[in-house]
CSV table of N, CA, C and O in Angstrom, one decimal:
chain,number,residue,atom,x,y,z
A,49,MET,N,316.8,194.0,-29.3
A,49,MET,CA,316.7,193.9,-27.9
A,49,MET,C,316.1,195.2,-27.3
A,49,MET,O,316.5,196.3,-27.8
A,50,ILE,N,315.2,195.1,-26.3
A,50,ILE,CA,314.7,196.3,-25.7
A,50,ILE,C,315.5,196.4,-24.4
A,50,ILE,O,315.6,195.5,-23.6
A,51,VAL,N,316.1,197.6,-24.2
A,51,VAL,CA,316.9,197.9,-23.0
A,51,VAL,C,316.1,199.0,-22.3
A,51,VAL,O,315.7,200.0,-22.8
A,52,GLY,N,315.8,198.7,-21.0
A,52,GLY,CA,315.0,199.7,-20.2
A,52,GLY,C,315.9,200.6,-19.4
A,52,GLY,O,317.0,200.2,-19.0
A,53,TYR,N,315.4,201.8,-19.1
A,53,TYR,CA,316.1,202.7,-18.2
A,53,TYR,C,315.0,203.3,-17.3
A,53,TYR,O,314.0,203.8,-17.7
A,54,ALA,N,315.3,203.2,-16.0
A,54,ALA,CA,314.4,203.7,-14.9
A,54,ALA,C,315.2,204.6,-14.0
A,54,ALA,O,316.3,204.4,-13.7
A,55,ARG,N,314.5,205.7,-13.6
A,55,ARG,CA,315.2,206.7,-12.8
A,55,ARG,C,314.1,207.3,-11.9
A,55,ARG,O,313.0,207.7,-12.3
A,56,VAL,N,314.5,207.5,-10.6
A,56,VAL,CA,313.8,208.3,-9.6
A,56,VAL,C,314.8,209.3,-9.1
A,56,VAL,O,316.0,209.1,-9.2
A,57,SER,N,314.2,210.4,-8.5
A,57,SER,CA,315.1,211.5,-8.1
A,57,SER,C,315.7,211.4,-6.7
A,57,SER,O,316.7,212.0,-6.5
A,58,THR,N,315.0,210.6,-5.9
A,58,THR,CA,315.5,210.6,-4.5
A,58,THR,C,315.6,209.1,-4.0
A,58,THR,O,314.9,208.2,-4.5
A,59,ASP,N,316.4,208.9,-3.0
A,59,ASP,CA,316.5,207.6,-2.4
A,59,ASP,C,315.3,207.0,-1.8
A,59,ASP,O,315.0,205.8,-1.7
A,60,SER,N,314.4,207.9,-1.4
A,60,SER,CA,313.1,207.5,-0.7
A,60,SER,C,312.1,207.0,-1.7
A,60,SER,O,311.1,206.4,-1.4
A,61,GLN,N,312.3,207.3,-3.0
A,61,GLN,CA,311.4,206.8,-4.0
A,61,GLN,C,311.7,205.4,-4.5
A,61,GLN,O,312.8,205.0,-4.4
A,62,SER,N,310.7,204.7,-5.0
A,62,SER,CA,310.9,203.4,-5.4
A,62,SER,C,310.9,203.3,-7.0
A,62,SER,O,310.2,203.9,-7.7
A,63,LEU,N,311.7,202.4,-7.4
A,63,LEU,CA,311.9,202.1,-8.9
A,63,LEU,C,311.0,200.9,-9.3
A,63,LEU,O,310.9,200.6,-10.5
A,64,ASP,N,310.2,200.3,-8.3
A,64,ASP,CA,309.5,199.1,-8.6
A,64,ASP,C,308.5,199.2,-9.7
A,64,ASP,O,308.4,198.4,-10.6
A,65,ALA,N,307.7,200.3,-9.7
A,65,ALA,CA,306.6,200.5,-10.7
A,65,ALA,C,307.2,200.6,-12.1
A,65,ALA,O,306.7,200.0,-13.1
A,66,GLN,N,308.3,201.4,-12.3
A,66,GLN,CA,309.0,201.5,-13.6
A,66,GLN,C,309.6,200.2,-14.0
A,66,GLN,O,309.4,199.8,-15.2
A,67,HIS,N,310.2,199.5,-13.1
A,67,HIS,CA,310.8,198.2,-13.4
A,67,HIS,C,309.7,197.2,-13.9
A,67,HIS,O,309.9,196.5,-14.9
A,68,ALA,N,308.6,197.2,-13.2
A,68,ALA,CA,307.5,196.3,-13.6
A,68,ALA,C,306.9,196.7,-15.0
A,68,ALA,O,306.7,195.8,-15.9
A,69,ALA,N,306.8,197.9,-15.3
A,69,ALA,CA,306.2,198.4,-16.6
A,69,ALA,C,307.2,198.1,-17.7
A,69,ALA,O,306.8,197.6,-18.8
A,70,LEU,N,308.5,198.3,-17.5
A,70,LEU,CA,309.5,198.0,-18.5
A,70,LEU,C,309.6,196.5,-18.8
A,70,LEU,O,309.7,196.1,-19.9
A,71,THR,N,309.5,195.7,-17.7
A,71,THR,CA,309.5,194.3,-17.9
A,71,THR,C,308.3,193.8,-18.7
A,71,THR,O,308.4,193.0,-19.6
A,72,SER,N,307.2,194.3,-18.3
A,72,SER,CA,305.9,194.0,-19.1
A,72,SER,C,306.0,194.4,-20.5
A,72,SER,O,305.4,193.7,-21.4
A,73,ALA,N,306.7,195.4,-20.8
A,73,ALA,CA,306.8,195.9,-22.2
A,73,ALA,C,307.9,195.2,-23.0
A,73,ALA,O,308.1,195.5,-24.2
A,74,GLY,N,308.6,194.2,-22.3
A,74,GLY,CA,309.5,193.4,-23.0
A,74,GLY,C,311.0,193.7,-22.9
A,74,GLY,O,311.8,193.2,-23.5
A,75,ALA,N,311.3,194.6,-21.9
A,75,ALA,CA,312.7,195.0,-21.7
A,75,ALA,C,313.4,193.7,-21.2
A,75,ALA,O,313.0,193.1,-20.2
A,76,GLU,N,314.5,193.4,-21.8
A,76,GLU,CA,315.3,192.2,-21.5
A,76,GLU,C,316.4,192.6,-20.4
A,76,GLU,O,316.8,191.8,-19.7
A,77,LYS,N,316.8,193.9,-20.4
A,77,LYS,CA,317.8,194.3,-19.5
A,77,LYS,C,317.4,195.7,-19.1
A,77,LYS,O,316.9,196.5,-19.9
A,78,ILE,N,317.4,196.0,-17.7
A,78,ILE,CA,317.0,197.3,-17.2
A,78,ILE,C,318.1,197.9,-16.4
A,78,ILE,O,318.7,197.2,-15.5
A,79,PHE,N,318.4,199.1,-16.7
A,79,PHE,CA,319.4,199.9,-16.0
A,79,PHE,C,318.6,200.9,-15.1
A,79,PHE,O,317.7,201.6,-15.7
A,80,ALA,N,318.9,201.0,-13.9
A,80,ALA,CA,318.1,201.9,-13.0
A,80,ALA,C,319.1,202.7,-12.0
A,80,ALA,O,320.2,202.2,-11.7
A,81,GLU,N,318.6,203.9,-11.7
A,81,GLU,CA,319.4,204.7,-10.7
A,81,GLU,C,318.5,205.7,-10.0
A,81,GLU,O,317.4,206.0,-10.4
A,82,LYS,N,319.0,206.1,-8.8
A,82,LYS,CA,318.3,207.1,-8.0
A,82,LYS,C,319.2,208.3,-8.0
A,82,LYS,O,320.1,208.4,-7.3
A,83,ILE,N,318.8,209.2,-8.9
A,83,ILE,CA,319.6,210.4,-9.0
A,83,ILE,C,318.7,211.5,-9.7
A,83,ILE,O,317.8,211.2,-10.5
A,84,SER,N,318.9,212.8,-9.4
A,84,SER,CA,318.2,213.8,-9.9
A,84,SER,C,318.3,213.9,-11.4
A,84,SER,O,319.4,213.7,-12.0
A,85,GLY,N,317.3,214.2,-12.1
A,85,GLY,CA,317.3,214.4,-13.6
A,85,GLY,C,318.1,215.6,-14.0
A,85,GLY,O,318.6,215.7,-15.1
A,86,ALA,N,318.4,216.5,-13.0
A,86,ALA,CA,319.2,217.7,-13.3
A,86,ALA,C,320.7,217.3,-13.5
A,86,ALA,O,321.4,218.1,-14.0
A,87,VAL,N,321.0,216.2,-12.9
A,87,VAL,CA,322.4,215.7,-13.0
A,87,VAL,C,322.6,215.1,-14.4
A,87,VAL,O,321.9,214.2,-14.8
A,88,THR,N,323.5,215.6,-15.2
A,88,THR,CA,323.7,215.1,-16.6
A,88,THR,C,324.6,213.9,-16.6
A,88,THR,O,324.6,213.2,-17.6
A,89,ASP,N,325.5,213.7,-15.6
A,89,ASP,CA,326.4,212.5,-15.6
A,89,ASP,C,325.7,211.4,-14.8
A,89,ASP,O,325.9,211.2,-13.7
A,90,ARG,N,324.8,210.7,-15.5
A,90,ARG,CA,324.1,209.6,-14.9
A,90,ARG,C,324.7,208.3,-15.4
A,90,ARG,O,324.6,207.9,-16.6
A,91,LYS,N,325.3,207.6,-14.5
A,91,LYS,CA,326.1,206.4,-14.9
A,91,LYS,C,325.3,205.3,-15.4
A,91,LYS,O,325.7,204.6,-16.4
A,92,ALA,N,324.1,205.0,-14.8
A,92,ALA,CA,323.3,203.9,-15.3
A,92,ALA,C,322.8,204.2,-16.7
A,92,ALA,O,322.7,203.3,-17.6
A,93,LEU,N,322.5,205.5,-17.0
A,93,LEU,CA,322.0,205.9,-18.4
A,93,LEU,C,323.2,205.7,-19.4
A,93,LEU,O,322.9,205.1,-20.4
A,94,ALA,N,324.4,206.0,-19.0
A,94,ALA,CA,325.5,205.8,-19.9
A,94,ALA,C,325.7,204.3,-20.1
A,94,ALA,O,326.0,203.9,-21.3
A,95,ARG,N,325.6,203.5,-19.1
A,95,ARG,CA,325.7,202.1,-19.3
A,95,ARG,C,324.6,201.5,-20.2
A,95,ARG,O,324.8,200.6,-21.0
A,96,ALA,N,323.4,202.0,-20.0
A,96,ALA,CA,322.2,201.6,-20.9
A,96,ALA,C,322.5,201.9,-22.3
A,96,ALA,O,322.3,201.1,-23.2
A,97,ILE,N,323.0,203.1,-22.6
A,97,ILE,CA,323.3,203.5,-24.0
A,97,ILE,C,324.4,202.7,-24.5
A,97,ILE,O,324.4,202.3,-25.7
A,98,SER,N,325.4,202.4,-23.7
A,98,SER,CA,326.5,201.6,-24.2
A,98,SER,C,326.1,200.2,-24.5
A,98,SER,O,326.8,199.5,-25.3
A,99,ALA,N,325.1,199.7,-23.9
A,99,ALA,CA,324.6,198.3,-24.1
A,99,ALA,C,323.8,198.2,-25.4
A,99,ALA,O,323.5,197.1,-25.8
A,100,LEU,N,323.4,199.3,-26.0
A,100,LEU,CA,322.6,199.3,-27.2
A,100,LEU,C,323.4,198.9,-28.4
A,100,LEU,O,324.5,199.3,-28.6
A,101,GLY,N,322.8,198.1,-29.3
A,101,GLY,CA,323.3,197.8,-30.5
A,101,GLY,C,322.4,198.2,-31.7
A,101,GLY,O,321.3,198.7,-31.4
A,102,VAL,N,322.8,198.0,-32.9
A,102,VAL,CA,322.0,198.3,-34.0
A,102,VAL,C,320.6,197.6,-34.0
A,102,VAL,O,320.6,196.4,-33.7
A,103,GLY,N,319.6,198.4,-34.1
A,103,GLY,CA,318.2,197.9,-34.0
A,103,GLY,C,317.6,197.7,-32.7
A,103,GLY,O,316.4,197.4,-32.5
A,104,ASP,N,318.4,197.9,-31.6
A,104,ASP,CA,317.9,197.9,-30.3
A,104,ASP,C,317.1,199.1,-30.0
A,104,ASP,O,317.1,200.1,-30.7
A,105,VAL,N,316.3,199.1,-28.9
A,105,VAL,CA,315.5,200.2,-28.4
A,105,VAL,C,315.8,200.5,-27.0
A,105,VAL,O,315.7,199.6,-26.2
A,106,LEU,N,316.0,201.8,-26.6
A,106,LEU,CA,316.1,202.2,-25.3
A,106,LEU,C,314.7,202.6,-24.9
A,106,LEU,O,314.1,203.5,-25.5
A,107,LEU,N,314.1,202.0,-23.8
A,107,LEU,CA,312.7,202.3,-23.4
A,107,LEU,C,312.6,202.8,-22.0
A,107,LEU,O,313.3,202.4,-21.1
A,108,VAL,N,311.8,203.9,-21.9
A,108,VAL,CA,311.6,204.5,-20.5
A,108,VAL,C,310.1,204.5,-20.3
A,108,VAL,O,309.3,204.3,-21.2
A,109,THR,N,309.6,204.7,-19.1
A,109,THR,CA,308.2,204.7,-18.8
A,109,THR,C,307.6,206.0,-19.1
A,109,THR,O,306.5,206.1,-19.5
A,110,LYS,N,308.4,207.1,-18.9
A,110,LYS,CA,307.9,208.5,-19.2
A,110,LYS,C,309.2,209.3,-19.7
A,110,LYS,O,310.3,209.0,-19.2
A,111,LEU,N,308.9,210.2,-20.6
A,111,LEU,CA,310.0,211.0,-21.1
A,111,LEU,C,310.8,211.7,-20.0
A,111,LEU,O,312.1,211.8,-20.1
A,112,ASP,N,310.2,212.2,-19.0
A,112,ASP,CA,310.9,212.9,-17.9
A,112,ASP,C,311.8,212.0,-17.1
A,112,ASP,O,312.6,212.5,-16.3
A,113,ARG,N,311.7,210.7,-17.3
A,113,ARG,CA,312.6,209.8,-16.6
A,113,ARG,C,314.0,209.8,-17.3
A,113,ARG,O,315.0,209.4,-16.7
A,114,LEU,N,314.0,210.2,-18.6
A,114,LEU,CA,315.2,210.2,-19.4
A,114,LEU,C,316.0,211.5,-19.2
A,114,LEU,O,317.2,211.5,-18.9
A,115,THR,N,315.3,212.6,-19.4
A,115,THR,CA,316.0,213.9,-19.3
A,115,THR,C,315.1,215.0,-18.7
A,115,THR,O,313.8,214.8,-18.6
A,116,ARG,N,315.7,216.1,-18.4
A,116,ARG,CA,314.9,217.2,-17.8
A,116,ARG,C,315.0,218.5,-18.7
A,116,ARG,O,314.3,219.4,-18.4
A,117,SER,N,315.7,218.4,-19.7
A,117,SER,CA,315.8,219.6,-20.6
A,117,SER,C,315.8,219.2,-22.1
A,117,SER,O,316.2,218.1,-22.4
A,118,THR,N,315.4,220.1,-22.9
A,118,THR,CA,315.4,219.8,-24.3
A,118,THR,C,316.8,219.5,-24.8
A,118,THR,O,317.0,218.6,-25.6
A,119,ARG,N,317.8,220.3,-24.4
A,119,ARG,CA,319.1,220.1,-24.8
A,119,ARG,C,319.6,218.7,-24.4
A,119,ARG,O,320.3,218.0,-25.2
A,120,ASP,N,319.4,218.3,-23.2
A,120,ASP,CA,319.8,217.0,-22.7
A,120,ASP,C,319.1,215.9,-23.5
A,120,ASP,O,319.7,214.9,-23.9
A,121,LEU,N,317.8,216.1,-23.8
A,121,LEU,CA,317.1,215.2,-24.6
A,121,LEU,C,317.7,215.0,-26.0
A,121,LEU,O,317.9,213.9,-26.4
A,122,LEU,N,318.0,216.1,-26.7
A,122,LEU,CA,318.5,216.0,-28.0
A,122,LEU,C,319.9,215.3,-28.0
A,122,LEU,O,320.2,214.5,-28.9
A,123,ASN,N,320.7,215.7,-27.0
A,123,ASN,CA,322.1,215.0,-26.9
A,123,ASN,C,321.9,213.5,-26.6
A,123,ASN,O,322.7,212.7,-27.2
A,124,THR,N,321.0,213.2,-25.8
A,124,THR,CA,320.8,211.7,-25.4
A,124,THR,C,320.2,211.0,-26.6
A,124,THR,O,320.7,209.9,-27.0
A,125,LEU,N,319.3,211.6,-27.3
A,125,LEU,CA,318.8,210.9,-28.5
A,125,LEU,C,319.8,210.8,-29.6
A,125,LEU,O,319.9,209.8,-30.3
A,126,ALA,N,320.7,211.7,-29.7
A,126,ALA,CA,321.8,211.7,-30.7
A,126,ALA,C,322.7,210.5,-30.3
A,126,ALA,O,323.2,209.7,-31.2
A,127,ALA,N,323.0,210.3,-29.0
A,127,ALA,CA,323.9,209.2,-28.6
A,127,ALA,C,323.3,207.9,-28.9
A,127,ALA,O,323.9,206.9,-29.3
A,128,ILE,N,321.9,207.8,-28.7
A,128,ILE,CA,321.2,206.6,-29.0
A,128,ILE,C,321.3,206.3,-30.5
A,128,ILE,O,321.5,205.2,-30.9
A,129,GLY,N,321.0,207.3,-31.3
A,129,GLY,CA,321.0,207.2,-32.7
A,129,GLY,C,322.4,206.8,-33.3
A,129,GLY,O,322.5,206.1,-34.2
A,130,ASP,N,323.4,207.4,-32.6
A,130,ASP,CA,324.8,207.0,-33.1
A,130,ASP,C,325.1,205.6,-32.9
A,130,ASP,O,326.0,205.0,-33.6
A,131,ARG,N,324.4,204.9,-32.0
A,131,ARG,CA,324.6,203.4,-31.8
A,131,ARG,C,323.7,202.6,-32.8
A,131,ARG,O,323.7,201.4,-32.7
A,132,GLY,N,322.9,203.3,-33.6
A,132,GLY,CA,322.0,202.6,-34.5
A,132,GLY,C,320.7,202.1,-33.9
A,132,GLY,O,320.1,201.2,-34.4
A,133,ALA,N,320.4,202.7,-32.7
A,133,ALA,CA,319.3,202.2,-31.9
A,133,ALA,C,318.2,203.2,-32.0
A,133,ALA,O,318.3,204.4,-32.4
A,134,GLY,N,317.0,202.8,-31.4
A,134,GLY,CA,315.9,203.7,-31.4
A,134,GLY,C,315.5,204.0,-29.9
A,134,GLY,O,316.1,203.5,-29.0
A,135,PHE,N,314.4,204.8,-29.8
A,135,PHE,CA,314.0,205.2,-28.4
A,135,PHE,C,312.5,205.1,-28.4
A,135,PHE,O,311.8,205.4,-29.3
A,136,GLY,N,312.0,204.7,-27.2
A,136,GLY,CA,310.6,204.7,-26.9
A,136,GLY,C,310.2,205.1,-25.5
A,136,GLY,O,311.0,204.9,-24.6
A,137,SER,N,309.0,205.6,-25.4
A,137,SER,CA,308.5,206.0,-24.0
A,137,SER,C,307.1,205.4,-23.9
A,137,SER,O,306.2,205.7,-24.7
A,138,LEU,N,306.9,204.6,-22.9
A,138,LEU,CA,305.6,204.0,-22.7
A,138,LEU,C,304.5,205.0,-22.4
A,138,LEU,O,303.4,204.9,-22.9
A,139,GLY,N,304.8,206.1,-21.7
A,139,GLY,CA,303.8,207.1,-21.3
A,139,GLY,C,303.7,208.2,-22.4
A,139,GLY,O,302.8,209.1,-22.3
A,140,ASP,N,304.5,208.2,-23.4
A,140,ASP,CA,304.5,209.2,-24.4
A,140,ASP,C,304.5,208.5,-25.8
A,140,ASP,O,305.5,208.4,-26.5
A,141,PRO,N,303.4,207.9,-26.2
A,141,PRO,CA,303.4,207.0,-27.4
A,141,PRO,C,303.8,207.8,-28.7
A,141,PRO,O,304.2,207.2,-29.7
A,142,TRP,N,303.7,209.1,-28.7
A,142,TRP,CA,304.1,209.9,-29.9
A,142,TRP,C,305.6,209.8,-30.1
A,142,TRP,O,306.0,210.1,-31.2
A,143,VAL,N,306.3,209.4,-29.1
A,143,VAL,CA,307.8,209.3,-29.2
A,143,VAL,C,308.2,208.0,-29.9
A,143,VAL,O,309.3,208.0,-30.5
A,144,MET,N,307.4,207.0,-29.8
A,144,MET,CA,307.8,205.7,-30.4
A,144,MET,C,308.2,205.7,-31.8
A,144,MET,O,307.7,206.3,-32.7
């Protein structure tokens, strides 16, 4: 299963474009939130990772929608890998 994660930093921004791109890419379930990437306790991201099973993929539209620092990226990818899942970014095909 492809699980999508969408994030914008402020309430005035829209999640619509990310939602549409993730849906077009085959995401069956999308978790979304409006919160700064500098905040490491992102509840929707935690739920998205918890929803992953072996062989699933967490998909974002761009890498910066997932994390804001290398350390956070490595920790997040480790959590995804611990669930036996993979990760992909539509805007960063080298990540797939």
